[in-house]
PDB file of C-alpha atoms in Angstrom:
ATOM      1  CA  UNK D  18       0.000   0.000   0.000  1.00 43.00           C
ATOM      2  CA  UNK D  19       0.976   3.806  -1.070  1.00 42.00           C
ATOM      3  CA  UNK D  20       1.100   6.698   1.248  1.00 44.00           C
ATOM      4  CA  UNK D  21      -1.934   9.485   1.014  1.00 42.00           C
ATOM      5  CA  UNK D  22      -1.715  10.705  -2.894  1.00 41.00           C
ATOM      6  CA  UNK D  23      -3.919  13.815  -4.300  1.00 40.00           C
ATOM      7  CA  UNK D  24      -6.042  12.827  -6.916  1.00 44.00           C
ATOM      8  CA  UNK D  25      -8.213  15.888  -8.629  1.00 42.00           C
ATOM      9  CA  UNK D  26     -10.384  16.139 -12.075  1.00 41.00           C
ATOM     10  CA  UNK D  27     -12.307  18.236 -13.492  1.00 41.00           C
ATOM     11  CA  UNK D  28     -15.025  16.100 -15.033  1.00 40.00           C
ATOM     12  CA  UNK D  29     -18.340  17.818 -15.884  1.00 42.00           C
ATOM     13  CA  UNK D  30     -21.986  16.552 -14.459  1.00 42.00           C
ATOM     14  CA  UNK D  31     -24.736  14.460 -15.886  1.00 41.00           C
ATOM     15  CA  UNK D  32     -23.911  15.905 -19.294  1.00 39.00           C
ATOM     16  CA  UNK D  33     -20.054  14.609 -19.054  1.00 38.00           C
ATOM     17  CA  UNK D  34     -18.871  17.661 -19.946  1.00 36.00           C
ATOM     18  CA  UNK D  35     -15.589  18.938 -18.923  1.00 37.00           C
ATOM     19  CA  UNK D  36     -15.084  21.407 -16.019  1.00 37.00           C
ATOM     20  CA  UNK D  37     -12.707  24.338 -15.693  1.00 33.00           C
ATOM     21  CA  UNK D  38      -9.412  24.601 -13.789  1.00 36.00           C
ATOM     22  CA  UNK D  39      -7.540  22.029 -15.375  1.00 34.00           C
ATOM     23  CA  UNK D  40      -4.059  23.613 -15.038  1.00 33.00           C
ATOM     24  CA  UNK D  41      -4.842  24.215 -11.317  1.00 35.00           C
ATOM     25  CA  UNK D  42      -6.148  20.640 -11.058  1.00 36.00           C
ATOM     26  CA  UNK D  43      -2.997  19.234 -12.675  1.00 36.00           C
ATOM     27  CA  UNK D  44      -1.143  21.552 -10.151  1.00 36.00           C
ATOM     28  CA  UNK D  45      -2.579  19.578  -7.362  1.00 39.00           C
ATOM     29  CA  UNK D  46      -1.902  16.355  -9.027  1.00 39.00           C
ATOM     30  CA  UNK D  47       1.583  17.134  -9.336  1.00 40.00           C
ATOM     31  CA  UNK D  48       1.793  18.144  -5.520  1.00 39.00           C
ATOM     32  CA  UNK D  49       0.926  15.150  -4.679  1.00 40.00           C
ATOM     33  CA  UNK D  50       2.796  12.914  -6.538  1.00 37.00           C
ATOM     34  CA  UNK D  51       5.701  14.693  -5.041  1.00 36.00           C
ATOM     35  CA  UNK D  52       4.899  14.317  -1.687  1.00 36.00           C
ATOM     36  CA  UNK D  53       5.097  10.317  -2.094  1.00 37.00           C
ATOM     37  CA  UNK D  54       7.514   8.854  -0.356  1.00 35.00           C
ATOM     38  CA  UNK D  55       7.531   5.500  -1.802  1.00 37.00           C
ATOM     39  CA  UNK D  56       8.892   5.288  -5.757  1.00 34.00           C
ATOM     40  CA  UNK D  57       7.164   2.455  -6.302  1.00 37.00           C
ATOM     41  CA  UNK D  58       6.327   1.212 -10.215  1.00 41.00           C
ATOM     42  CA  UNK D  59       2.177   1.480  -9.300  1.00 51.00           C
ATOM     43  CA  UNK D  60       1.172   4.730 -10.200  1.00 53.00           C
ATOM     44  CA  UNK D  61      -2.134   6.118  -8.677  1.00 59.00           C
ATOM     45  CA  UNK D  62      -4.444   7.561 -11.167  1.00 63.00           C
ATOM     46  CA  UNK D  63      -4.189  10.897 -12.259  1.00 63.00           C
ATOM     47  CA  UNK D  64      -7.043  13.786 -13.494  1.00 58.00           C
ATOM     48  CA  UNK D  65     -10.584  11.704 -14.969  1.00 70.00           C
ATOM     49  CA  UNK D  66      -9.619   9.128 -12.933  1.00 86.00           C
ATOM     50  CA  UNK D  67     -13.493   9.651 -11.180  1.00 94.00           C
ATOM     51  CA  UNK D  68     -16.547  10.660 -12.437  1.00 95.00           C
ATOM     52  CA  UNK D  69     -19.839  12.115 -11.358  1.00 96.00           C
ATOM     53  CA  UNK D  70     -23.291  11.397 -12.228  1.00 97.00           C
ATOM     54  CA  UNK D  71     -26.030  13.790 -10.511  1.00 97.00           C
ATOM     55  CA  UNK D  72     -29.028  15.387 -10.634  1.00 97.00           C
ATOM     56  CA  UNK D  73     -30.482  18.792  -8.543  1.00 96.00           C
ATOM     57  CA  UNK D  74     -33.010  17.583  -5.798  1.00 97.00           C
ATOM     58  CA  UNK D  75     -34.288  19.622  -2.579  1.00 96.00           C
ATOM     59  CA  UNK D  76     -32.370  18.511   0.707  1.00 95.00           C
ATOM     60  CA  UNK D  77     -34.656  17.421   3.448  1.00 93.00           C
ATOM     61  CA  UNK D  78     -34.018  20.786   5.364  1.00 94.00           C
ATOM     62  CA  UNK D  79     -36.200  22.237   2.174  1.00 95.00           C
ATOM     63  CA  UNK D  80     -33.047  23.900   0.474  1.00 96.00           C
ATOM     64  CA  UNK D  81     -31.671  23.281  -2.541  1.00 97.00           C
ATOM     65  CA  UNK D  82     -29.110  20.179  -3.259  1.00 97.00           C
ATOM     66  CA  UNK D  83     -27.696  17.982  -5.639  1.00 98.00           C
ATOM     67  CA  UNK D  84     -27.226  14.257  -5.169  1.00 98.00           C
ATOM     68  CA  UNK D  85     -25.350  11.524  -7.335  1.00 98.00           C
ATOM     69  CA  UNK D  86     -22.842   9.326  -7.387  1.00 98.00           C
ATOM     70  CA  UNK D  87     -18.410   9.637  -7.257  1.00 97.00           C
ATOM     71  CA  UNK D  88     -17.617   7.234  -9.847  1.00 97.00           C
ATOM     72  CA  UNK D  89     -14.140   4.983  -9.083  1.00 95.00           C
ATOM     73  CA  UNK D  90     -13.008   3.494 -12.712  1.00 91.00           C
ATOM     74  CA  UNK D  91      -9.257   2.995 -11.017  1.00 90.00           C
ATOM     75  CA  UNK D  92      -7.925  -0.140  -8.940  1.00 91.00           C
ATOM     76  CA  UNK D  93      -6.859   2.276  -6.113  1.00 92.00           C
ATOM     77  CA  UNK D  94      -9.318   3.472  -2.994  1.00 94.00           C
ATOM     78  CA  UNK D  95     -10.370   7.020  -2.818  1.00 94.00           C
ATOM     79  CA  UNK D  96     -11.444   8.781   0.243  1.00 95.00           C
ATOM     80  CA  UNK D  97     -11.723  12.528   0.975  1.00 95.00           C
ATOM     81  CA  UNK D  98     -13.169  13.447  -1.727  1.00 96.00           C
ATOM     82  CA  UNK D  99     -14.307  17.232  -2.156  1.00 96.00           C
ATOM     83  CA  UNK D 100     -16.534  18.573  -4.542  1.00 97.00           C
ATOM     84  CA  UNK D 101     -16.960  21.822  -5.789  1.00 97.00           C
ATOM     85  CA  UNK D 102     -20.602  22.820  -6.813  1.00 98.00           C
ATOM     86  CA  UNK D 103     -21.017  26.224  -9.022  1.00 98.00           C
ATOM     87  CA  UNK D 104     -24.357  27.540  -9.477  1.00 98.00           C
ATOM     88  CA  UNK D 105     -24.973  29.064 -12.891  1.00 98.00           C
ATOM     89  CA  UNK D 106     -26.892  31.892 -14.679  1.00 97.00           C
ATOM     90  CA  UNK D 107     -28.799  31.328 -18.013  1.00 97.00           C
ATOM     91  CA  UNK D 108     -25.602  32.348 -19.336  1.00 96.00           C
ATOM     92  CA  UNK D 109     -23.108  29.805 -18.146  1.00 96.00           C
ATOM     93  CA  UNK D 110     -21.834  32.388 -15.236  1.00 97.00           C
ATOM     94  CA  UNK D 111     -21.195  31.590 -11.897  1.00 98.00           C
ATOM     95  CA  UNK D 112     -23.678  33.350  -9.642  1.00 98.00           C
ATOM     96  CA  UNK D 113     -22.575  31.352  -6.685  1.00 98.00           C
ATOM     97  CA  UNK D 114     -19.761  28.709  -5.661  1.00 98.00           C
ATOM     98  CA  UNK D 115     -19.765  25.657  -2.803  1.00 97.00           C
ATOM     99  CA  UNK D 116     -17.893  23.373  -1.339  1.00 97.00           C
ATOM    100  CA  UNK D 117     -18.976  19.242  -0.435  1.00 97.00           C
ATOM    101  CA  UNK D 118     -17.536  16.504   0.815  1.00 97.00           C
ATOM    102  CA  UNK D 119     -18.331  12.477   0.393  1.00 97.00           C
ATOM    103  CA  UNK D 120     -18.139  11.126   3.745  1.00 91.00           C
ATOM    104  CA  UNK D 121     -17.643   7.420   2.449  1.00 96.00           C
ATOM    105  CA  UNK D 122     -14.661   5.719   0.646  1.00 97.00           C
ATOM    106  CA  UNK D 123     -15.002   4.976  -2.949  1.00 96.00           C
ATOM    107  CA  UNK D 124     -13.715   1.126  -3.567  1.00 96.00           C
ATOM    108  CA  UNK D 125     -12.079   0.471  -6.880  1.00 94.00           C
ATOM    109  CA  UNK D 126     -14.634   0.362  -9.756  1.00 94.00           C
ATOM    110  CA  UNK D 127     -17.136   1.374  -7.268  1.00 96.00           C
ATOM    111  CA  UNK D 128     -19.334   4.099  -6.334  1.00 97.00           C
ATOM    112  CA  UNK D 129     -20.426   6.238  -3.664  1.00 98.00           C
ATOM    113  CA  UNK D 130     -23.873   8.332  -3.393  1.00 98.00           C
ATOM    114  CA  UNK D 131     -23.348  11.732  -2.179  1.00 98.00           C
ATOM    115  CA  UNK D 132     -25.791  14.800  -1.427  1.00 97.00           C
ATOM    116  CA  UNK D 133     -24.659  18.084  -0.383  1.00 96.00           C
ATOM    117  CA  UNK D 134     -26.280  21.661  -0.239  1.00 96.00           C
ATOM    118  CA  UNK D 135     -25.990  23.719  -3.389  1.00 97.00           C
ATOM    119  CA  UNK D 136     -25.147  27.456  -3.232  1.00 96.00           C
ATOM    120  CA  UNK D 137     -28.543  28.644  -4.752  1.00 96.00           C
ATOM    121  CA  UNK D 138     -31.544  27.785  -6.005  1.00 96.00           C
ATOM    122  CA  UNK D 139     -30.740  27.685 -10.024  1.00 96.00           C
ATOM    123  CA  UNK D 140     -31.754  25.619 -13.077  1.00 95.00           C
ATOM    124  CA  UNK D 141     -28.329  24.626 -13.667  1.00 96.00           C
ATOM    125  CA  UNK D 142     -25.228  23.490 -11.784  1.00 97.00           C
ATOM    126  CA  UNK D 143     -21.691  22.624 -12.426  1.00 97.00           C
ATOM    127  CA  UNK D 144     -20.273  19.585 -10.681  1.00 97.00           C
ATOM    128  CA  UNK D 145     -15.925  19.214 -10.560  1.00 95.00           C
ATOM    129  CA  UNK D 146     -14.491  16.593  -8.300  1.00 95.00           C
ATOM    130  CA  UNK D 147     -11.533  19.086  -6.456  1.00 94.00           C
ATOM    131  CA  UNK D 148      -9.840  17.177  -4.453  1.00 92.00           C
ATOM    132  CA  UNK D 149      -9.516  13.121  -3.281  1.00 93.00           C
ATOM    133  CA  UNK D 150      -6.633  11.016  -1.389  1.00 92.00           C
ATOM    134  CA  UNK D 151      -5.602   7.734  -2.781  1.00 91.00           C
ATOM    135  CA  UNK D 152      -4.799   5.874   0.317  1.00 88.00           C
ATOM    136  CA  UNK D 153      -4.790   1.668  -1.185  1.00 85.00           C
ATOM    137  CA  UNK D 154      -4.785  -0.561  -4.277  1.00 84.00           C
ATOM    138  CA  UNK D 155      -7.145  -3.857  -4.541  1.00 76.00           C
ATOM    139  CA  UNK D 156     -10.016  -5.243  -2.758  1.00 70.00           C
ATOM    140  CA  UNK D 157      -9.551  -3.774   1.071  1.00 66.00           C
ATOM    141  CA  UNK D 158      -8.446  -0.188   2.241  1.00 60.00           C
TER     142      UNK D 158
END
């Protein structure tokens, strides 16, 4: 087993599409990689690594949400994962930004369900996973 890795990508939401802040994602990437201190010849995954599929609901609290699923198409455990959810004008601009966590571990070629609050109350939201720490490869943690 590796030490603690960061893993970020910028995948889009249900419509797959790509999210912004690649370079700063790769950034992140990088800085982890570096802080390995094991030079072993299995390499976590890097950026698309996992993938979101979600849709906007209404938390039970009565305020707005989304909820989906962190998609794990890697042989390595994720855990930490952070999400970043941007709430958009009819325009494509950001008219407000949050932050969520997944409180669960995703296994290799699994998946995890997630909901977390939304900034606003909008027809359309962005989805980009931020953030995640590889922490095992195979079948346990």
């Amino acid at each position: 087993m590796s030490g603690p890795r960061a893993l970020a990508d910028g995948s889009g939401g249900a419509g797959g599409r790509p999210g912004l802040g690649a370079v700063a994602l790769a950034a992140a990437l990088a800085a982890g990689l570096a802080l390995g201190s094991d030079a072993s010849a299995q390499v976590p995954p890097g950026p698309g690594a996992l993938s979101l599929t979600w849709s906007s609901t209404t938390a039970r609290s009565g305020g707005p949400a989304v909820e989906g699923y962190v998609h794990n198409d890697t042989g390595w455990w994720v855990r930490r994962v952070q999400l970043a959810v941007e709430a958009l004008d009819p325009s494509g601009g950001v008219v407000a930004e949050g932050i969520g966590h997944v409180d669960s571990p995703v296994p290799p070629g699994g998946r995890v369900y997630f909901q977390i609050p939304a900034p606003a109350s909008v027809a359309t939201y962005r989805l980009t996973v931020r953030s995640a720490e590889v922490f095992g490869r195979g079948s346990g943690p």
